[in-house]
XYZ file of C-alpha atoms in Angstrom:
656
model
C 120.290 99.610 91.383
C 122.587 101.861 89.388
C 125.632 103.240 91.179
C 124.266 106.803 91.679
C 121.288 105.377 93.609
C 123.057 105.723 96.961
C 124.012 109.325 96.223
C 120.385 110.128 95.377
C 119.219 108.554 98.640
C 121.779 110.634 100.531
C 122.980 107.918 102.937
C 126.504 106.579 103.224
C 127.246 102.988 104.313
C 128.015 102.558 107.991
C 130.938 100.311 107.093
C 132.631 99.675 103.760
C 131.543 101.378 100.549
C 129.056 101.175 97.684
C 129.947 100.173 94.140
C 131.186 102.808 91.687
C 129.907 103.623 88.214
C 132.961 101.846 86.802
C 131.887 98.683 88.635
C 128.264 99.052 87.498
C 128.631 97.782 83.948
C 127.781 94.736 81.883
C 130.098 91.859 82.665
C 131.449 93.562 85.807
C 132.282 91.870 89.083
C 129.470 90.446 91.208
C 129.271 92.940 94.079
C 126.679 93.493 96.815
C 125.771 96.063 99.451
C 123.673 94.653 102.307
C 121.236 96.134 104.805
C 121.798 96.590 108.513
C 119.034 94.051 109.174
C 120.708 91.354 107.069
C 124.068 92.164 108.673
C 122.464 91.514 112.053
C 120.491 88.376 111.095
C 123.071 86.572 108.992
C 126.426 87.862 110.270
C 125.735 88.948 113.887
C 127.122 92.413 113.015
C 130.607 91.013 112.333
C 132.805 93.797 110.810
C 134.672 91.082 108.928
C 131.660 90.724 106.615
C 133.393 93.072 104.166
C 134.980 91.036 101.424
C 132.992 87.903 102.259
C 130.962 86.159 99.587
C 127.229 85.460 99.769
C 125.324 83.034 97.556
C 122.466 84.603 95.600
C 120.693 82.404 93.047
C 123.630 80.026 92.952
C 126.121 82.818 92.279
C 128.670 84.296 94.683
C 128.642 88.053 95.358
C 131.282 89.968 97.324
C 129.995 92.204 100.134
C 131.320 95.748 99.719
C 129.409 97.613 102.427
C 126.593 97.724 104.955
C 123.959 100.463 104.831
C 122.805 102.152 108.078
C 119.493 101.301 109.830
C 117.980 104.535 108.434
C 117.984 102.961 104.966
C 114.286 101.994 104.880
C 113.446 102.738 101.243
C 112.658 100.713 99.265
C 110.878 98.875 102.054
C 111.971 95.320 102.798
C 115.131 95.376 100.656
C 118.189 93.585 102.102
C 120.657 93.478 99.186
C 121.564 96.006 96.480
C 123.315 94.743 93.326
C 124.783 96.604 90.329
C 121.978 96.904 87.775
C 123.925 97.330 84.551
C 125.886 94.078 84.882
C 122.534 92.230 84.927
C 121.104 93.891 81.808
C 120.400 91.174 79.181
C 122.193 91.598 75.871
C 118.888 91.476 73.979
C 117.144 94.077 76.107
C 115.118 96.163 73.637
C 113.178 99.410 74.034
C 109.788 97.723 73.810
C 110.386 95.300 76.706
C 109.572 97.861 79.465
C 111.213 96.131 82.439
C 109.419 98.259 85.033
C 112.201 100.220 86.716
C 111.846 103.040 89.230
C 113.916 106.207 88.943
C 115.197 108.082 91.992
C 116.586 111.579 91.894
C 117.100 114.848 93.719
C 115.524 118.060 92.485
C 117.733 120.982 91.620
C 117.469 123.948 94.024
C 114.368 125.983 93.278
C 112.739 123.293 91.120
C 109.360 121.988 92.292
C 107.989 118.476 91.879
C 105.306 119.863 89.557
C 107.930 121.461 87.310
C 109.908 118.214 87.197
C 106.714 116.294 86.376
C 105.966 118.604 83.436
C 109.499 118.297 82.094
C 109.446 114.496 82.337
C 106.049 114.293 80.647
C 107.421 116.417 77.814
C 110.312 113.975 77.432
C 107.913 110.996 77.536
C 105.694 112.569 74.875
C 108.739 113.145 72.683
C 109.779 109.484 73.058
C 106.249 108.317 72.313
C 106.227 110.352 69.098
C 109.682 109.136 68.074
C 109.190 105.449 69.004
C 105.426 105.052 68.700
C 105.377 101.275 68.251
C 107.286 100.775 71.525
C 106.269 103.800 73.600
C 102.620 104.411 72.668
C 100.645 105.032 75.841
C 103.810 105.018 77.960
C 104.089 108.124 80.105
C 105.837 109.024 83.342
C 104.800 110.298 86.741
C 107.021 112.172 89.185
C 106.148 112.177 92.891
C 108.061 113.110 95.995
C 109.400 110.264 98.110
C 107.160 111.426 100.960
C 104.104 111.233 98.706
C 105.198 107.803 97.524
C 105.540 106.564 101.100
C 102.451 108.065 102.737
C 100.254 108.900 99.735
C 97.951 105.866 100.163
C 97.463 106.734 103.834
C 96.802 110.462 103.460
C 93.063 110.075 103.931
C 93.542 108.028 107.073
C 96.065 110.489 108.458
C 93.707 113.368 107.633
C 90.854 111.627 109.430
C 93.031 111.052 112.497
C 94.151 114.674 112.436
C 90.493 115.727 112.299
C 89.698 113.497 115.295
C 92.600 114.987 117.241
C 91.357 118.466 116.311
C 87.872 117.693 117.651
C 89.301 116.389 120.920
C 91.464 119.515 121.147
C 88.432 121.774 120.597
C 86.498 119.909 123.291
C 89.437 120.236 125.679
C 89.741 123.943 124.881
C 86.026 124.492 125.484
C 86.437 122.750 128.822
C 89.423 124.927 129.608
C 87.542 128.116 128.763
C 84.609 127.040 130.925
C 86.780 126.099 133.879
C 88.748 129.338 133.643
C 85.511 131.327 133.390
C 84.143 129.571 136.489
C 87.435 130.139 138.288
C 87.322 133.794 137.330
C 83.708 134.089 138.504
C 84.601 132.666 141.925
C 87.436 135.238 142.173
C 85.220 138.153 141.150
C 85.388 139.737 144.620
C 89.219 139.479 144.583
C 89.413 141.250 141.218
C 86.892 143.860 142.349
C 89.056 144.668 145.367
C 92.135 144.907 143.121
C 90.258 147.222 140.772
C 89.053 149.337 143.685
C 92.666 149.668 144.833
C 93.709 151.006 141.423
C 94.527 147.946 139.312
C 93.616 148.453 135.665
C 91.773 145.914 133.536
C 94.904 145.359 131.462
C 96.837 144.406 134.603
C 94.165 141.917 135.665
C 94.021 140.380 132.165
C 97.830 140.161 132.084
C 97.919 138.446 135.479
C 95.298 135.898 134.401
C 97.038 135.218 131.084
C 100.355 134.629 132.883
C 98.606 132.132 135.160
C 97.016 130.487 132.108
C 100.348 130.257 130.289
C 101.978 128.586 133.295
C 99.130 126.066 133.361
C 99.559 125.534 129.605
C 103.317 125.024 129.928
C 102.925 122.479 132.721
C 100.066 120.754 130.879
C 102.019 120.601 127.620
C 105.075 119.115 129.340
C 102.928 116.582 131.173
C 101.149 115.675 127.938
C 104.458 115.199 126.145
C 105.739 112.936 128.926
C 102.537 110.863 128.813
C 102.890 110.583 125.027
C 106.570 109.661 125.404
C 105.755 106.864 127.835
C 102.589 105.882 126.005
C 104.126 105.577 122.543
C 105.401 102.074 123.229
C 101.998 101.124 124.638
C 100.234 102.362 121.485
C 102.687 100.441 119.285
C 102.254 97.305 121.405
C 98.445 97.516 121.436
C 98.095 98.455 117.772
C 97.432 95.763 115.138
C 100.435 94.179 113.439
C 101.301 95.275 109.941
C 100.809 99.049 110.257
C 103.628 100.444 108.067
C 106.306 102.674 109.616
C 104.580 102.742 113.023
C 107.717 101.437 114.733
C 109.633 104.391 113.288
C 107.425 107.007 114.957
C 109.525 108.927 117.486
C 109.009 111.903 119.771
C 111.825 114.388 119.223
C 112.528 118.075 119.772
C 110.196 119.104 116.938
C 107.315 117.217 118.505
C 108.072 118.806 121.898
C 108.190 122.279 120.348
C 104.933 121.682 118.473
C 103.244 120.357 121.627
C 104.296 123.297 123.784
C 103.524 125.819 121.044
C 100.042 124.400 120.485
C 99.378 124.249 124.228
C 100.401 127.888 124.683
C 98.444 129.064 121.637
C 95.201 127.264 122.512
C 95.407 128.285 126.157
C 95.979 131.903 125.154
C 93.095 131.961 122.664
C 90.622 130.161 124.898
C 91.868 131.834 128.066
C 91.515 135.354 126.699
C 87.708 135.279 126.881
C 87.470 134.298 130.590
C 90.304 136.715 131.413
C 88.453 139.634 129.754
C 85.234 138.462 131.401
C 86.835 138.566 134.846
C 88.482 141.944 134.239
C 85.233 143.514 132.958
C 83.058 142.337 135.865
C 80.861 144.929 137.609
C 82.870 146.055 140.646
C 79.835 147.165 142.695
C 77.945 143.926 141.990
C 80.996 141.818 142.802
C 81.595 143.586 146.134
C 77.922 143.299 147.100
C 77.632 139.624 146.161
C 80.424 138.657 148.518
C 80.198 135.061 149.537
C 76.544 134.701 148.593
C 77.231 133.789 144.996
C 78.840 134.762 141.764
C 78.595 138.103 140.111
C 78.742 136.694 136.574
C 76.339 138.096 134.026
C 73.590 136.392 132.041
C 75.752 136.604 128.898
C 78.612 134.835 130.666
C 76.317 132.026 131.832
C 74.927 131.626 128.311
C 78.431 131.471 126.873
C 79.422 128.773 129.356
C 76.294 126.802 128.491
C 77.057 127.259 124.796
C 80.541 125.840 125.267
C 79.100 122.743 126.945
C 76.586 122.342 124.111
C 79.478 122.605 121.630
C 81.418 119.947 123.544
C 78.460 117.568 123.457
C 77.892 118.195 119.739
C 81.543 117.622 118.821
C 81.653 114.500 120.975
C 78.597 113.098 119.208
C 80.196 113.780 115.805
C 83.329 111.937 116.915
C 81.362 109.037 118.441
C 79.279 108.557 115.283
C 82.400 108.801 113.099
C 84.138 106.149 115.204
C 81.026 103.955 114.992
C 80.945 104.292 111.180
C 84.638 103.419 110.860
C 84.124 100.447 113.183
C 81.135 99.340 111.113
C 83.222 99.711 107.943
C 85.936 97.510 109.433
C 83.370 94.926 110.543
C 81.945 94.844 106.999
C 85.435 94.332 105.583
C 86.120 91.454 107.962
C 82.852 89.744 107.081
C 83.532 89.818 103.327
C 84.165 86.607 101.493
C 87.691 86.499 100.074
C 86.777 83.839 97.549
C 88.991 81.327 99.369
C 89.317 79.979 102.905
C 92.335 81.546 104.680
C 91.952 79.603 107.937
C 94.031 76.454 108.106
C 96.262 77.598 105.227
C 100.035 77.992 105.679
C 102.272 79.712 103.108
C 106.011 79.524 102.486
C 108.035 81.226 99.758
C 110.431 79.428 97.408
C 112.667 81.165 94.868
C 114.261 78.513 92.667
C 117.626 79.573 91.149
C 116.884 80.106 87.464
C 120.449 79.109 86.562
C 119.812 75.669 88.084
C 116.143 75.131 87.226
C 116.477 75.935 83.559
C 113.695 73.840 82.011
C 110.038 72.956 82.515
C 111.029 69.401 83.388
C 113.422 70.411 86.193
C 110.876 72.790 87.736
C 108.085 70.212 87.410
C 110.265 67.481 88.956
C 111.003 69.672 91.990
C 107.318 70.632 92.289
C 106.101 67.023 92.136
C 108.563 65.910 94.793
C 107.861 68.760 97.204
C 104.084 68.411 96.911
C 104.244 64.633 97.347
C 106.373 64.915 100.489
C 104.390 67.790 101.990
C 101.061 65.984 101.490
C 102.487 63.011 103.386
C 103.180 65.149 106.481
C 100.928 64.550 109.523
C 98.002 66.982 109.648
C 98.381 68.121 106.012
C 95.254 67.641 103.880
C 96.330 69.322 100.637
C 99.164 71.339 99.098
C 99.854 73.372 95.968
C 102.232 75.889 94.405
C 101.427 79.273 92.910
C 103.543 82.066 91.494
C 102.470 84.891 93.820
C 101.467 84.953 97.474
C 97.755 85.775 97.719
C 96.971 89.346 98.846
C 100.134 90.701 97.236
C 101.160 92.302 93.951
C 101.114 90.077 90.861
C 102.538 89.821 87.372
C 100.306 91.113 84.611
C 99.747 90.019 81.037
C 97.877 91.554 78.127
C 95.000 89.581 76.619
C 92.897 89.722 73.464
C 89.810 87.693 72.627
C 90.178 85.541 69.532
C 88.744 87.284 66.490
C 88.983 90.782 67.974
C 90.949 93.443 66.014
C 94.474 94.235 67.131
C 94.321 97.026 69.757
C 96.609 100.016 69.810
C 99.218 99.902 72.603
C 97.232 102.335 74.742
C 94.060 100.207 74.379
C 95.657 96.923 75.463
C 93.675 95.090 78.180
C 95.578 93.529 81.086
C 94.927 90.867 83.698
C 96.752 89.652 86.787
C 98.625 86.418 86.113
C 98.863 83.310 88.313
C 100.958 80.224 87.516
C 99.555 77.346 89.589
C 99.740 73.599 90.047
C 96.688 71.417 89.457
C 95.751 71.254 93.172
C 95.779 75.029 93.650
C 92.014 75.569 93.528
C 91.203 72.661 95.876
C 93.891 73.815 98.329
C 92.532 77.370 98.302
C 88.954 76.001 98.429
C 87.990 78.243 95.543
C 84.618 77.775 93.858
C 84.526 76.349 90.326
C 81.763 78.106 88.372
C 82.085 76.389 84.964
C 84.233 73.802 83.222
C 87.211 72.222 84.936
C 90.468 73.095 86.669
C 93.925 71.955 85.592
C 95.005 68.301 85.732
C 98.053 66.116 85.062
C 97.312 66.072 81.321
C 98.024 69.829 81.029
C 101.740 69.604 80.220
C 104.279 71.453 78.108
C 103.446 69.204 75.145
C 99.642 69.541 75.339
C 97.557 72.440 73.918
C 97.811 75.625 76.049
C 94.865 76.011 78.444
C 93.815 78.629 80.958
C 91.295 79.169 83.747
C 89.819 82.657 84.139
C 88.018 84.242 87.047
C 84.389 85.348 87.069
C 85.305 89.018 86.679
C 87.059 88.413 83.361
C 84.266 86.124 82.147
C 81.658 88.826 82.794
C 83.889 91.486 81.236
C 84.625 89.951 77.834
C 82.017 87.169 77.564
C 78.817 88.802 78.849
C 75.880 86.444 78.448
C 78.114 83.782 76.827
C 79.667 80.508 77.916
C 83.437 81.178 77.812
C 84.396 77.480 77.935
C 86.191 76.527 74.732
C 86.825 80.098 73.662
C 90.378 81.348 73.305
C 92.460 84.337 74.415
C 95.748 85.496 72.942
C 98.284 86.008 75.747
C 101.982 85.883 76.651
C 102.131 84.881 80.352
C 105.817 83.944 80.200
C 106.780 87.437 78.961
C 108.658 85.812 76.075
C 107.552 88.290 73.437
C 105.536 85.571 71.681
C 101.755 85.670 72.010
C 99.759 82.478 71.498
C 96.181 81.293 71.848
C 95.085 79.790 75.179
C 91.841 77.820 75.401
C 89.591 78.578 78.374
C 88.741 75.338 80.202
C 87.273 76.710 83.427
C 85.854 79.710 85.272
C 86.440 80.126 89.017
C 84.909 82.536 91.502
C 86.538 85.880 92.156
C 89.350 85.661 94.729
C 90.633 88.806 96.411
C 94.021 89.075 94.769
C 95.562 92.091 96.468
C 93.478 93.104 99.499
C 90.055 92.579 101.044
C 88.731 95.714 99.334
C 90.170 95.195 95.827
C 86.845 95.849 94.108
C 88.322 97.796 91.191
C 91.465 95.814 90.418
C 92.261 93.655 87.409
C 90.729 90.270 86.628
C 92.880 87.172 87.088
C 94.018 84.597 84.521
C 95.406 81.252 85.752
C 97.925 79.122 83.846
C 99.137 75.561 84.544
C 102.637 75.452 85.958
C 103.813 72.887 83.402
C 102.975 75.231 80.512
C 104.566 78.474 81.751
C 108.131 78.609 83.019
C 108.428 80.423 86.362
C 110.896 79.862 89.215
C 109.438 81.910 92.085
C 106.615 80.167 93.956
C 104.594 80.142 97.122
C 103.995 76.785 98.749
C 100.389 76.593 100.009
C 99.617 73.971 102.659
C 96.132 73.140 103.918
C 96.539 71.770 107.442
C 94.696 71.157 110.702
C 97.759 71.542 112.951
C 99.310 74.803 114.278
C 101.450 76.596 111.714
C 104.357 76.967 114.142
C 104.842 73.210 114.305
C 105.208 73.016 110.506
C 107.942 75.575 109.837
C 110.906 73.371 110.766
C 109.371 70.368 108.985
C 108.795 72.397 105.795
C 112.415 73.546 105.755
C 113.679 69.995 106.301
C 111.374 68.654 103.583
C 112.613 71.178 101.017
C 116.234 70.574 102.043
C 115.773 66.826 101.504
C 115.037 67.568 97.829
C 117.473 70.455 97.271
C 119.824 71.270 100.194
C 120.750 74.605 98.598
C 117.133 75.800 98.348
C 116.109 78.213 101.153
C 112.557 78.607 102.450
C 111.408 81.984 103.727
C 108.270 83.840 104.756
C 106.594 80.878 106.484
C 103.309 82.264 107.844
C 99.611 81.574 107.924
C 97.300 82.907 105.265
C 95.131 84.401 107.988
C 98.119 86.511 109.096
C 98.380 87.792 105.526
C 94.677 88.639 105.563
C 94.971 90.454 108.900
C 97.864 92.449 107.482
C 95.558 93.894 104.830
C 93.189 94.881 107.653
C 95.949 96.632 109.593
C 95.130 100.205 108.503
C 91.410 99.843 109.184
C 92.019 98.158 112.540
C 94.457 100.865 113.578
C 92.057 103.600 112.517
C 89.243 101.993 114.507
C 91.558 101.520 117.498
C 92.650 105.177 117.602
C 89.213 106.644 116.843
C 87.660 104.662 119.686
C 90.348 106.019 122.025
C 89.724 109.586 120.833
C 85.947 109.180 121.077
C 86.280 107.822 124.625
C 88.528 110.728 125.579
C 86.094 113.222 124.043
C 83.192 111.644 125.941
C 85.121 111.885 129.216
C 85.956 115.548 128.598
C 82.338 116.367 127.754
C 81.123 114.664 130.935
C 83.641 116.678 132.930
C 82.503 119.882 131.216
C 78.813 119.195 131.820
C 79.475 118.252 135.431
C 81.514 121.411 135.969
C 78.766 123.694 134.668
C 76.042 121.962 136.698
C 78.189 121.923 139.847
C 78.982 125.621 139.556
C 75.349 126.412 138.763
C 74.248 124.531 141.873
C 76.867 126.320 143.996
C 75.796 129.699 142.626
C 72.159 128.947 143.477
C 72.744 127.738 147.054
C 70.913 130.750 148.514
C 67.983 130.186 146.134
C 67.903 126.466 146.955
C 67.871 127.242 150.684
C 64.901 129.575 150.241
C 63.040 126.937 148.181
C 63.611 124.303 150.853
C 62.417 126.714 153.561
C 59.215 127.323 151.593
C 58.495 123.573 151.400
C 60.282 122.331 148.270
C 61.288 118.647 148.394
C 64.663 117.169 147.507
C 63.215 115.685 144.293
C 62.161 119.177 143.225
C 65.713 120.432 143.806
C 67.136 117.457 141.883
C 64.780 118.179 138.985
C 65.765 121.839 139.047
C 69.493 121.111 138.706
C 69.238 118.074 136.440
C 66.737 119.833 134.174
C 69.423 122.304 133.180
C 71.773 119.434 132.317
C 69.095 117.646 130.289
C 68.359 120.804 128.312
C 72.035 121.327 127.513
C 72.369 117.653 126.575
C 69.308 117.748 124.297
C 70.474 120.852 122.439
C 73.968 119.390 122.074
C 72.591 116.101 120.733
C 70.423 117.855 118.132
C 73.326 119.985 116.908
C 75.673 116.994 117.052
C 73.328 114.835 114.969
C 73.097 117.547 112.323
C 76.873 117.853 112.292
C 77.300 114.078 112.114
C 74.926 113.883 109.117
C 76.968 116.487 107.286
C 80.323 115.005 108.242
C 79.304 111.448 107.377
C 79.133 112.444 103.705
C 82.773 113.527 103.875
C 83.611 110.396 105.839
C 82.049 108.198 103.164
C 85.231 108.239 101.078
C 87.120 106.642 103.999
C 84.633 103.838 104.532
C 84.213 100.423 102.987
C 80.634 99.511 102.031
C 79.207 101.966 104.604
C 77.187 104.939 103.388
C 76.365 108.242 105.044
C 74.387 108.222 108.289
C 71.065 109.079 106.660
C 71.397 105.996 104.424
C 73.214 103.634 106.720
C 71.615 104.165 110.096
C 69.969 100.776 109.921
């Protein structure tokens, strides 16, 4: 990073300092600022870490400071180094190193205004340096948008589910308060007869409602406070920033405010209903029943119907999301993740300076790893599967030179010859790499099926050539296609619109960062220590990190969908419980109100089954109406939900 980075972030180190602009220059001292997590893991929070040297890529860097735990952006970063001292002397405008800019907006300036200004600057540079900047623009987003932008849809869906549960709870509240008011009709009639105005009765009821809301909101906040850890513990691993979710004063204020507002809005109707009751009717009814009107009973029934309809919408939505997740899990990744262990290696480029040195290390590590008990195959590749990859431009031989903004790109993989057998990928045509593909032999490449269909439709691509520069050397050359493999999910299980992949033999492209892939039939945990010892036996200074199973990587890409399914099922279950309570409450009150009628029916010879049918019939009618309305609502909502789902269409198309 450049020196002003820390000022833009707005966080000061908890101990020590950051480097200055004078220290951030070409040829400057090797300085480092470390994260709180690294301070804990490597130095046990020793304050004497300041001034100590750490070895990064076979070079010593002096620790200047330690950032606080709040420093979580960029995610996963443990060390910050001065950028300008690492700038190569031959760094030219056209190299486009892929840097990110951080900054604070001036007071009164919006993100949109900043975006327009930056695009104007980019357009000016494109016009001035067309050969280097053609097609190169800029995008300005807020840090919040950058962090949560990909999850906005999911968060919106969860907010909608919470809103439905809240509406169901409010309908229940209104019904219960209306029933409570109906049972107190005689009390309010007496108060009115003694001179109490309707406004006084409404005010009394609203005060009671607000007290209930305050107690309910506090209780809900306490349950959420205690339940947060349970949700985090039960939720799938890999959900970003979930551990950082906290319940603070703002959440408490929002909870209490929402509880008071919803209770006031949904308590106003039963309060007015109770205050407007017919005094004469209420006094005459006495203990024989309720004095509520036909309109009041219809409104209560309507609220129950609404609860049932909303619950059905939420249940169907949860079922669709669950079906979407099940479809995602059942998809073929193009390789077999089970039984595959991965470990990351980052060879110091100042030590491994040639193809021969890298190849010698690779041969030794693969030979030793394959000899381990339980290991059936092993390989190296340049990027961990299901993660971001390097990209390279490509051009079919004989095609005209494209303009910079028309350049086609593909994801790039540098692999050893055993990569495809270790991954258990399917070979569609030709061959994979072998020991004869070396730095002195003609350049060869293997492409995936997506690229073959894209630029060689209806043709056999074997033997054809592509012009590429996988080593990012600035020198394009022709690479002969020797094989076509099946499509492997490069970034995530649902990467249906991402770039094709081009594979290069390790001995023909110089790269020092690799992932060690091990096909094994023993538990991954038993291999970690052995892998570290094996690597250390070849190069004691070479660390191994990120030892984990491939299936864990796959599950990490499922994390958002699993978490969505997990929460929606909880919300749907809660909504169903509330609806059952609401339906029971209406039927119970209806039965209580009709006790005199039921007694007369029994005296005239009605059987218990007739009475059961009488009461249950009302519930069945309410349920049927609610289901019809709910199905219609679910059909409409499923079209909106379609954008959240993976290979699941709207209800009318996907009910099968």
